[in-house]
Short mmCIF file of N, CA and C in Angstrom, two decimals:
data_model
loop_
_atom_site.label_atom_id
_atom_site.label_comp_id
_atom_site.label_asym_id
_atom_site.label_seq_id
_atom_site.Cartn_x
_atom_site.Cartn_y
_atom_site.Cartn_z
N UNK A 1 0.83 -1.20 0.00
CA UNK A 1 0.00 0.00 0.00
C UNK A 1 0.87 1.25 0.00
N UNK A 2 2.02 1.24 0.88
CA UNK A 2 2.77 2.26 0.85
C UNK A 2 3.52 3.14 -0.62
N UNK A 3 3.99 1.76 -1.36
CA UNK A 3 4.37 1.87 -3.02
C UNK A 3 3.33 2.40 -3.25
N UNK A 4 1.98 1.88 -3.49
CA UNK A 4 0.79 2.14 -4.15
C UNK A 4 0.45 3.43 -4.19
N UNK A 5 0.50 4.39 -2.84
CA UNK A 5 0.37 5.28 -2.56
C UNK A 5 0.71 6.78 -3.10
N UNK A 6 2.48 6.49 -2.88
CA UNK A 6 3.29 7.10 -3.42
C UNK A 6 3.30 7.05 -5.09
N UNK A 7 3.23 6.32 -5.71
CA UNK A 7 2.50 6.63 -6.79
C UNK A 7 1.33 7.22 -7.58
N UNK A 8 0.59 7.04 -6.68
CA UNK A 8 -0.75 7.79 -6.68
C UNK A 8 -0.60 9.27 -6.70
N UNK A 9 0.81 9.34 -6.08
CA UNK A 9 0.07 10.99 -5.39
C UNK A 9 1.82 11.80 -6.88
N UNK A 10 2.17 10.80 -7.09
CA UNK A 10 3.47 11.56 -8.07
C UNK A 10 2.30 11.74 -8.86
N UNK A 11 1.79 10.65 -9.55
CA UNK A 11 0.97 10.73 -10.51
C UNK A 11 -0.70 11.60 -10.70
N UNK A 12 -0.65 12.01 -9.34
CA UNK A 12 -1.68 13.09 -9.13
C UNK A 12 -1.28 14.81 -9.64
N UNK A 13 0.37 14.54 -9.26
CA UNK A 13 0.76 15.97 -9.21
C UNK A 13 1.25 16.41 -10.83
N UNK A 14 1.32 15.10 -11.19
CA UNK A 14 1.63 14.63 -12.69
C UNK A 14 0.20 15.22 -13.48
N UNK A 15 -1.28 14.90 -13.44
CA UNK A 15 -2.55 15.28 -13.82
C UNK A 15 -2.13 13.82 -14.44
N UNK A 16 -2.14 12.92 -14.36
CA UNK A 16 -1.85 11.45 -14.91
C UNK A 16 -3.30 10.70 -14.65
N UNK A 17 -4.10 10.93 -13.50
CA UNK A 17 -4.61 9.97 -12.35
C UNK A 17 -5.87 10.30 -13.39
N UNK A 18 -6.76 8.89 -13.26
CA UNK A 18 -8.51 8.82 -13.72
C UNK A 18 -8.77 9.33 -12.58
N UNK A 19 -10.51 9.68 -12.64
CA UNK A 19 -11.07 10.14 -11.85
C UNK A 19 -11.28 8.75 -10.74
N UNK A 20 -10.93 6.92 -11.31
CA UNK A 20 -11.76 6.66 -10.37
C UNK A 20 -10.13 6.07 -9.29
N UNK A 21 -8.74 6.34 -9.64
CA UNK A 21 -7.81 6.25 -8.98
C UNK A 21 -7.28 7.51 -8.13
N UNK A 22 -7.89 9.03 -8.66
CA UNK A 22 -7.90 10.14 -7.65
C UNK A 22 -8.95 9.39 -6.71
N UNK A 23 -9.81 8.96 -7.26
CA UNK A 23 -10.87 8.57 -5.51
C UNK A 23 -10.38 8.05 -4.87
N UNK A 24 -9.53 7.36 -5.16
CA UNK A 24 -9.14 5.99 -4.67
C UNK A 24 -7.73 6.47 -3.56
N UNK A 25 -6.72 7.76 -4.40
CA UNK A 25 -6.03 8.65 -3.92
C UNK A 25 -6.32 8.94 -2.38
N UNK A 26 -7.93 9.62 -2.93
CA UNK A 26 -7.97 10.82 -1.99
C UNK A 26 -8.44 9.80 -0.49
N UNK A 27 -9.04 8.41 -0.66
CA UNK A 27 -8.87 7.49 0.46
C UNK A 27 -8.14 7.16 0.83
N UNK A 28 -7.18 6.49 0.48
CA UNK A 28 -5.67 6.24 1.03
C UNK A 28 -4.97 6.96 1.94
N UNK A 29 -5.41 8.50 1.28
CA UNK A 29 -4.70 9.34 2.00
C UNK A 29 -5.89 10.42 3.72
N UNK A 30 -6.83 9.70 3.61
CA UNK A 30 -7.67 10.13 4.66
C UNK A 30 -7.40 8.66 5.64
N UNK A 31 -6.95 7.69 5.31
CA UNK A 31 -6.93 6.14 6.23
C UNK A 31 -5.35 5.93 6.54
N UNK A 32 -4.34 6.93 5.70
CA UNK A 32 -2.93 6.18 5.95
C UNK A 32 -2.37 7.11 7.35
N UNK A 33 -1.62 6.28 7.79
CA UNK A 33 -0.68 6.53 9.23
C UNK A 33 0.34 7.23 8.74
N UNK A 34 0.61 6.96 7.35
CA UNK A 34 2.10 7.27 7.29
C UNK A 34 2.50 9.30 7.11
N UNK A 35 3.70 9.62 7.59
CA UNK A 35 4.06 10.52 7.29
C UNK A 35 4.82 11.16 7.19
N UNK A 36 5.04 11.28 5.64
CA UNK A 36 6.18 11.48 4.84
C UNK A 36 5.79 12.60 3.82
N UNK A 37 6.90 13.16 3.69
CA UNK A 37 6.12 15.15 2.75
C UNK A 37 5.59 14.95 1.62
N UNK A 38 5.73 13.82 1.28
CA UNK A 38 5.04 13.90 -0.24
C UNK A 38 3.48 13.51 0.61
N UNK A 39 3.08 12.77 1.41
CA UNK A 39 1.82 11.96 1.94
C UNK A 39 1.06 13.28 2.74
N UNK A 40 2.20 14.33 3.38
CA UNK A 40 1.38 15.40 3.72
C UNK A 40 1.09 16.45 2.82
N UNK A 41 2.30 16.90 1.75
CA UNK A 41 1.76 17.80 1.01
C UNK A 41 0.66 17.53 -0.07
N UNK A 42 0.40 16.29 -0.50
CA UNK A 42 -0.81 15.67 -1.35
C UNK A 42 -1.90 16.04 -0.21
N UNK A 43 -2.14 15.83 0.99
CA UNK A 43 -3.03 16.18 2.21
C UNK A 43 -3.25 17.35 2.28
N UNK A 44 -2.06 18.43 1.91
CA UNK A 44 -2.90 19.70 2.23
C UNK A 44 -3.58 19.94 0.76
N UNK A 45 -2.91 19.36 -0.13
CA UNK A 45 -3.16 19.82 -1.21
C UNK A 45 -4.79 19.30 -1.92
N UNK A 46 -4.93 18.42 -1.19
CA UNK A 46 -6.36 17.60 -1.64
C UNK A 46 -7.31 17.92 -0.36
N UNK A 47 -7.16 18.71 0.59
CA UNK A 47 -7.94 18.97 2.01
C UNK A 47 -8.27 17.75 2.77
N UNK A 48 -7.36 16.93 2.76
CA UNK A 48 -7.73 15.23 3.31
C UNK A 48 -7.83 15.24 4.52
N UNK A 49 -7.16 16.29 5.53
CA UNK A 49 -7.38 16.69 7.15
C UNK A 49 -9.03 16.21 7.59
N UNK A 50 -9.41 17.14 6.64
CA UNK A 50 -10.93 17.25 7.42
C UNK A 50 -11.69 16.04 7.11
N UNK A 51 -11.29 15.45 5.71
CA UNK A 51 -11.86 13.71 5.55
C UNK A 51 -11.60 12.84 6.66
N UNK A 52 -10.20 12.86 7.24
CA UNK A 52 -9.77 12.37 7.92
C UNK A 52 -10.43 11.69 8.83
N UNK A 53 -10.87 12.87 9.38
CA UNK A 53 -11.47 13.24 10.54
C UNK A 53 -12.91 12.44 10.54
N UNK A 54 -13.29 12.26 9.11
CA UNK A 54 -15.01 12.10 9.27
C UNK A 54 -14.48 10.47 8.77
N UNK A 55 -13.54 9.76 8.37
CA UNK A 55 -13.55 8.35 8.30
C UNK A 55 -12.95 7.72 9.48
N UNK A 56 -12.23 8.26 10.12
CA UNK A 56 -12.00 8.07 11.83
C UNK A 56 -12.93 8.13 12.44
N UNK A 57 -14.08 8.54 12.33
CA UNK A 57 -15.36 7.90 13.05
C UNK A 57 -16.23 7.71 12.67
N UNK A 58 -16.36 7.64 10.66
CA UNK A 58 -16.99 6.26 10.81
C UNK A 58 -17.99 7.25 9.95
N UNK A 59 -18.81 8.54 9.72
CA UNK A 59 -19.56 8.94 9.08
C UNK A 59 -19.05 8.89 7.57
N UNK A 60 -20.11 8.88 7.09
CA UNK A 60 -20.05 8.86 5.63
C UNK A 60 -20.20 9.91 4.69
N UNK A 61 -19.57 10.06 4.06
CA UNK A 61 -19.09 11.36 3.21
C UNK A 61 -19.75 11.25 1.83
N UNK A 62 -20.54 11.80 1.34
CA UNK A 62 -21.12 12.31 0.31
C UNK A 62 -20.24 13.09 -0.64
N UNK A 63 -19.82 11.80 -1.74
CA UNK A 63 -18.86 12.49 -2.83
C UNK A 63 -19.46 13.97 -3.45
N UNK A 64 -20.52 14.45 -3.11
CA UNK A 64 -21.15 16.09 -4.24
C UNK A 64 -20.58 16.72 -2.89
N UNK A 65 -20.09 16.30 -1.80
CA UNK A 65 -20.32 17.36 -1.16
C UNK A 65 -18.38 17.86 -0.67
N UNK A 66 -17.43 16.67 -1.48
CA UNK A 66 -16.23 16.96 -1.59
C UNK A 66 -15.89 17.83 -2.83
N UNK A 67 -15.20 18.85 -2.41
CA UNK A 67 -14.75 20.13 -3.68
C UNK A 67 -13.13 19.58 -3.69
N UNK A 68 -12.81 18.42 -4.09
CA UNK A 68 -11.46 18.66 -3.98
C UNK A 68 -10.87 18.59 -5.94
N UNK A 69 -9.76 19.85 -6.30
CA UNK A 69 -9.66 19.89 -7.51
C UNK A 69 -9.00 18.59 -8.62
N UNK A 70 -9.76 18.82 -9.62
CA UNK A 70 -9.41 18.07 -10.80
C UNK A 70 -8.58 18.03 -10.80
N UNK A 71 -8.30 17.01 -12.20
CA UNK A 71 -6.28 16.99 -13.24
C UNK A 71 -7.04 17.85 -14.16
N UNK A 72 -8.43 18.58 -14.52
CA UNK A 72 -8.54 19.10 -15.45
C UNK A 72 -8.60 20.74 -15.08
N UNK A 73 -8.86 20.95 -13.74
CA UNK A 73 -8.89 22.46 -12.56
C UNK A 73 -7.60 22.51 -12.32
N UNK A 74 -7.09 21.61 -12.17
CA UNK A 74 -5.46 22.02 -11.87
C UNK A 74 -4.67 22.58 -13.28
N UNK A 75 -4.67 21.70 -14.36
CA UNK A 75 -3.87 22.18 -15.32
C UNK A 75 -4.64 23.59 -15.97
N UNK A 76 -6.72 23.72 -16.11
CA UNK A 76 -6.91 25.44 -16.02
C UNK A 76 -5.65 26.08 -14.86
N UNK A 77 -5.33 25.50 -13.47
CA UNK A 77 -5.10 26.94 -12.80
C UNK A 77 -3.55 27.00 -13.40
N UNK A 78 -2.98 25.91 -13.75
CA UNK A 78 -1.68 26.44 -14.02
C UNK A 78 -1.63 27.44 -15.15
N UNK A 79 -2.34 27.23 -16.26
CA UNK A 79 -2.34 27.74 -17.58
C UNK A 79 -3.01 29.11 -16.88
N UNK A 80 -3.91 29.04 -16.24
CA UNK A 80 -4.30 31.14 -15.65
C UNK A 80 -3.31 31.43 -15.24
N UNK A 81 -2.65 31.01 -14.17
CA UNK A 81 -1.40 31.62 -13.27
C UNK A 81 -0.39 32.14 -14.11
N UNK A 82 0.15 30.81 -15.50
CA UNK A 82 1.02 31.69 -16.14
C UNK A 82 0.60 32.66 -17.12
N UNK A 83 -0.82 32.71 -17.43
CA UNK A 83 -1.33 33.83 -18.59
C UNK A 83 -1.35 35.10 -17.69
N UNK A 84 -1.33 34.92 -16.23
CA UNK A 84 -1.29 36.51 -15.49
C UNK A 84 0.24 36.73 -15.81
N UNK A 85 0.89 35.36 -15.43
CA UNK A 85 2.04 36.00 -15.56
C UNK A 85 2.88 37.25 -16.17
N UNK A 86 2.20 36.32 -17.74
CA UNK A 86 2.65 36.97 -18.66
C UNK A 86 2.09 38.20 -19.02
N UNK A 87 0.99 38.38 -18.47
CA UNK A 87 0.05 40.00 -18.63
C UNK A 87 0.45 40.95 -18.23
N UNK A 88 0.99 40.06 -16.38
CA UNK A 88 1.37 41.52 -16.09
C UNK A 88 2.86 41.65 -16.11
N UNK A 89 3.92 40.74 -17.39
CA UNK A 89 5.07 41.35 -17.29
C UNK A 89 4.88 42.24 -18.88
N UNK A 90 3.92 41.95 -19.69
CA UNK A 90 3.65 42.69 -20.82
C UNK A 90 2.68 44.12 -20.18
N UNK A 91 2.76 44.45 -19.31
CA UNK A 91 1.95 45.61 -18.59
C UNK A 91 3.08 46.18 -17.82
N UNK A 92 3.79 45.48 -17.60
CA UNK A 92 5.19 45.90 -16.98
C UNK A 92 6.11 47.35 -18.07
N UNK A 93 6.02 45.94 -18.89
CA UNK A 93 7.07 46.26 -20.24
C UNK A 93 6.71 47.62 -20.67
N UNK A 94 5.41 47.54 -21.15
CA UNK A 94 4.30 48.63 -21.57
C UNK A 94 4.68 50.11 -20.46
N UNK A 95 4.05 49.89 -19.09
CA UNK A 95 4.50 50.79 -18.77
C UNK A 95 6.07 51.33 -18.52
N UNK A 96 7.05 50.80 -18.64
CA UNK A 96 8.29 51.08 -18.45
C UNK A 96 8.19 51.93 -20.06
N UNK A 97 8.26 51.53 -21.14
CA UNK A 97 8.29 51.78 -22.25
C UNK A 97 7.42 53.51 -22.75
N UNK A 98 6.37 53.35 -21.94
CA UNK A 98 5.11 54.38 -21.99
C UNK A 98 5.79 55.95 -21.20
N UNK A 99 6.46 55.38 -20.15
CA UNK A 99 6.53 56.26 -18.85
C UNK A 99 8.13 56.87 -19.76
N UNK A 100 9.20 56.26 -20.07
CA UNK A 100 10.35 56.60 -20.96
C UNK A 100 9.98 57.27 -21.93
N UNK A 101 9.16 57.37 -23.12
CA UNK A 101 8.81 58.07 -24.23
C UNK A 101 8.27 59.32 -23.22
N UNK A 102 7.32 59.47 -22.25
CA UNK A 102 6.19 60.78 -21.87
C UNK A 102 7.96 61.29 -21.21
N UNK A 103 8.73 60.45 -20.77
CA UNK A 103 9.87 61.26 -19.94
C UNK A 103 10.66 62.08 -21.48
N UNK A 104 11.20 61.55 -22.25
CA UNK A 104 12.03 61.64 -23.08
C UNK A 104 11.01 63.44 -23.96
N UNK A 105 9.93 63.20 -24.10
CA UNK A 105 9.14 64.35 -24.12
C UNK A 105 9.15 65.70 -23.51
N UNK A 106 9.00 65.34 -22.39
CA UNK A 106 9.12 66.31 -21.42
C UNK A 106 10.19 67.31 -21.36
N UNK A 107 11.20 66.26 -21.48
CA UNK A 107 12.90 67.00 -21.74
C UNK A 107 13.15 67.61 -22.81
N UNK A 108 12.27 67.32 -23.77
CA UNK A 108 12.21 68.00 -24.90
C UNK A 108 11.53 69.65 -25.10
N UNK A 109 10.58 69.49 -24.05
CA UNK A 109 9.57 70.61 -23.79
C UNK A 109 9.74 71.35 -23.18
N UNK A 110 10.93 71.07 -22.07
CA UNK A 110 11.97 72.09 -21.07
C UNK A 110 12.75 72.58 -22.07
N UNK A 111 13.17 72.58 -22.98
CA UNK A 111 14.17 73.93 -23.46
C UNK A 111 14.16 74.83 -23.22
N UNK A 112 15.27 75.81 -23.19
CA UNK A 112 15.09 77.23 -22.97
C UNK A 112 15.62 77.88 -24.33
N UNK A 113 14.53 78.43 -24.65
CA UNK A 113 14.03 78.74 -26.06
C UNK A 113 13.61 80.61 -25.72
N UNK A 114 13.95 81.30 -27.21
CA UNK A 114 13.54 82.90 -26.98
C UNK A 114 13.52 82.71 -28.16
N UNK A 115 12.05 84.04 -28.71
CA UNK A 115 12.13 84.38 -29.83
C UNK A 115 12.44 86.15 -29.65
N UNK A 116 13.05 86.63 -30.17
CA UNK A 116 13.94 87.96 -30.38
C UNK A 116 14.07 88.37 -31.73
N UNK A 117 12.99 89.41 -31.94
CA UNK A 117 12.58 89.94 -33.34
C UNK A 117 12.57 89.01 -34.48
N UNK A 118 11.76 88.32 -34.05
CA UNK A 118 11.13 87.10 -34.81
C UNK A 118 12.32 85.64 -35.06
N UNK A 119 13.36 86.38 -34.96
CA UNK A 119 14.37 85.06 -34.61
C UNK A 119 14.48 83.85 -33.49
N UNK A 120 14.43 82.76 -33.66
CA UNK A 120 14.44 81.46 -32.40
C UNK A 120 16.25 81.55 -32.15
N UNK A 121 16.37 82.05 -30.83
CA UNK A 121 17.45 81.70 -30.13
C UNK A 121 17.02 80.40 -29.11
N UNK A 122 17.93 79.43 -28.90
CA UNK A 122 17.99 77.95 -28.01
C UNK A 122 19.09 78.11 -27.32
N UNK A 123 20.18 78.82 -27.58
CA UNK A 123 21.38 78.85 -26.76
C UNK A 123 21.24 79.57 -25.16
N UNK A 124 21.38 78.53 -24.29
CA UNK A 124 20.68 78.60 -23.31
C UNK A 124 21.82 79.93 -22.71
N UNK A 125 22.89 79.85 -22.76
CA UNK A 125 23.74 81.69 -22.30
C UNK A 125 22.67 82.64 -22.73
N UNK A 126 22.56 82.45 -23.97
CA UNK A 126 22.37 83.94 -24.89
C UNK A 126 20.61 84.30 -24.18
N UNK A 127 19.84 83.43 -24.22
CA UNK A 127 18.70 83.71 -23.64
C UNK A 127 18.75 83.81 -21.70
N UNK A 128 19.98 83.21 -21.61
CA UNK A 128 19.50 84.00 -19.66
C UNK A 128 19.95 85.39 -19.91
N UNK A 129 21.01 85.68 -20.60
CA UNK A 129 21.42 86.91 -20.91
C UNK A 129 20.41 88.01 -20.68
N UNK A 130 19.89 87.81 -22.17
CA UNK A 130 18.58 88.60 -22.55
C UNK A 130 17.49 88.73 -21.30
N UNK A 131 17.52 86.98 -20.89
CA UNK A 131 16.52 87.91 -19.46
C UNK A 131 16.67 88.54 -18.87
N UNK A 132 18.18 88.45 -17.79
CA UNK A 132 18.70 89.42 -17.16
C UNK A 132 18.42 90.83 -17.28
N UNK A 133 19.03 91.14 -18.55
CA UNK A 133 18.95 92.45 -19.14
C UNK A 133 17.16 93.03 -19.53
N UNK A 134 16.30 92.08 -19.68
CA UNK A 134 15.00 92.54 -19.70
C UNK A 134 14.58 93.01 -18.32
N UNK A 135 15.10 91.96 -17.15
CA UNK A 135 14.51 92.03 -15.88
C UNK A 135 15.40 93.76 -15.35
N UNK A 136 16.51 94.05 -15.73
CA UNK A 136 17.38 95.27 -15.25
C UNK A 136 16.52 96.18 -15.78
N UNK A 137 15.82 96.13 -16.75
CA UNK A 137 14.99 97.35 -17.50
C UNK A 137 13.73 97.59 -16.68
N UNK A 138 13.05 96.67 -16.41
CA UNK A 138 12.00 96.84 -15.40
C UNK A 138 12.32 96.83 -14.40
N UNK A 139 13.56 96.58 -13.69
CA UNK A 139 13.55 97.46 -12.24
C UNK A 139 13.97 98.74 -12.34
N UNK A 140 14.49 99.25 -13.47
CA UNK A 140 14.90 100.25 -13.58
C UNK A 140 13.24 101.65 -14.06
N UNK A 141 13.10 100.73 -14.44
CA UNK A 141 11.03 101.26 -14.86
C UNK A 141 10.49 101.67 -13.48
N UNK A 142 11.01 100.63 -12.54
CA UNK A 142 10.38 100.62 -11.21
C UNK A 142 10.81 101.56 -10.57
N UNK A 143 11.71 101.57 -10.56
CA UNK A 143 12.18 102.54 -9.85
C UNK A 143 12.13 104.26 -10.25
N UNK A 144 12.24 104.55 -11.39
CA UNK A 144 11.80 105.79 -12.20
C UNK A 144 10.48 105.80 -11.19
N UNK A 145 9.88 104.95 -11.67
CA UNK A 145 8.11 105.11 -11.19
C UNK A 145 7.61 105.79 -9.74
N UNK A 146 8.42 104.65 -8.80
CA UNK A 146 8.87 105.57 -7.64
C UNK A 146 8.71 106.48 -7.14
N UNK A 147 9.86 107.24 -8.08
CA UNK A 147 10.93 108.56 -8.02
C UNK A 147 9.80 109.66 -8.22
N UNK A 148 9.17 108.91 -9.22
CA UNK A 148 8.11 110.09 -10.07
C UNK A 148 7.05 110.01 -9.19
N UNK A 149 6.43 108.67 -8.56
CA UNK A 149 5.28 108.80 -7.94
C UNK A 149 5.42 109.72 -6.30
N UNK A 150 6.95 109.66 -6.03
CA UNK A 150 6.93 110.34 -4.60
C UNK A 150 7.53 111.48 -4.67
N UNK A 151 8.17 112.38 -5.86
CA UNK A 151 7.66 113.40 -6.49
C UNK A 151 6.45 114.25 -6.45
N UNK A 152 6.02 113.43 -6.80
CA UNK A 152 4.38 113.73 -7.34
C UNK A 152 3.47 113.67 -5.79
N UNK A 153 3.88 113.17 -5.36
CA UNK A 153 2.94 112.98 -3.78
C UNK A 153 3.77 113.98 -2.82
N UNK A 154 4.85 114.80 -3.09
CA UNK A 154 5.56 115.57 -2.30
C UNK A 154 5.18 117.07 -2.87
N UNK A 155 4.65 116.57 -4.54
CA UNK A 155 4.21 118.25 -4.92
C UNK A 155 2.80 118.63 -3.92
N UNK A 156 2.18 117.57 -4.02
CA UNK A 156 0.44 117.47 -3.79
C UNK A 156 0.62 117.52 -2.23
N UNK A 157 1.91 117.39 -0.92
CA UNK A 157 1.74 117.86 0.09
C UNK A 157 2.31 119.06 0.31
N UNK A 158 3.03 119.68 -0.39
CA UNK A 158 2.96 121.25 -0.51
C UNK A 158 2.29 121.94 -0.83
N UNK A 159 1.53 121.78 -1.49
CA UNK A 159 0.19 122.82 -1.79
C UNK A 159 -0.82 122.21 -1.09
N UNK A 160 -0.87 121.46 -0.02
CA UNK A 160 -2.14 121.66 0.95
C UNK A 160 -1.33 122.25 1.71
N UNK A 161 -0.08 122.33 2.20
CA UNK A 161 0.41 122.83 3.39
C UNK A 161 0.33 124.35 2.94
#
């Protein structure tokens, strides 16, 4: 029985087994003493604990009412598991690929760019330049303004005084 067993359960993990030698499996392994990792991991793997339990004393188990999976549920879950796989390393790919082009863009869209009497300057000196020298003109605006506005508010408190 012990040989017998151990075959049963390679050949389970194999999807090898008929439906009426998985039955036959999934008894063996609710009645056997033995324990050895292949005899427990077929046990967790087929939920045989809780059978166990109900042929150790003797009640009777209603095959509709065992969910334990196929050779035909097992090889669906392998074939889903690796189709996620592969989804989400092609969603991977995708976004690595997606996120590099919107980056590579971007850097493109940061230039420092001036147009100066209708000419495109890009040379990034020549345009801080030009700002500089725009920004010196308007503080220099500002300051005139000032000059003139507190002027002008020093004429208008002499002639009330």
């Amino acid at each position: 029985m012990t040989q017998d067993i151990h075959k049963l359960i390679e050949a389970y993990f194999d999807c090898t087994l008929s439906e009426q030698e998985e039955q036959q499996l999934k008894q063996m392994l609710a009645t056997t003493t033995e324990d050895t990792a292949d005899v427990r991991e077929a046990k967790a793997v087929l939920g045989v604990f809780a059978m166990e339990r109900k042929f150790s004393k003797g009640t009777p188990i209603l095959h509709s009412a065992l969910t334990f999976p196929s050779a035909a549920d097992r090889w669906f879950s392998i074939q889903h598991s690796q189709i996620l796989r592969y989804a989400a390393a092609a969603i991977a790919i995708f976004a690595i690929v997606f996120g590099g082009m919107k980056y590579a863009e971007y850097q493109n869209d940061n230039a420092c760019v001036m147009f100066v009497n209708g000419e495109k300057i890009s040379n990034e000196n020549i345009v801080l330049a030009q700002m500089l020298g725009q920004m010196d003109d308007i503080s220099e605006a500002a300051e005139y303004n000032d000059q003139t506005m507190s002027n002008q508010l020093d004429d208008m408190a002499s002639v009330l005084e």
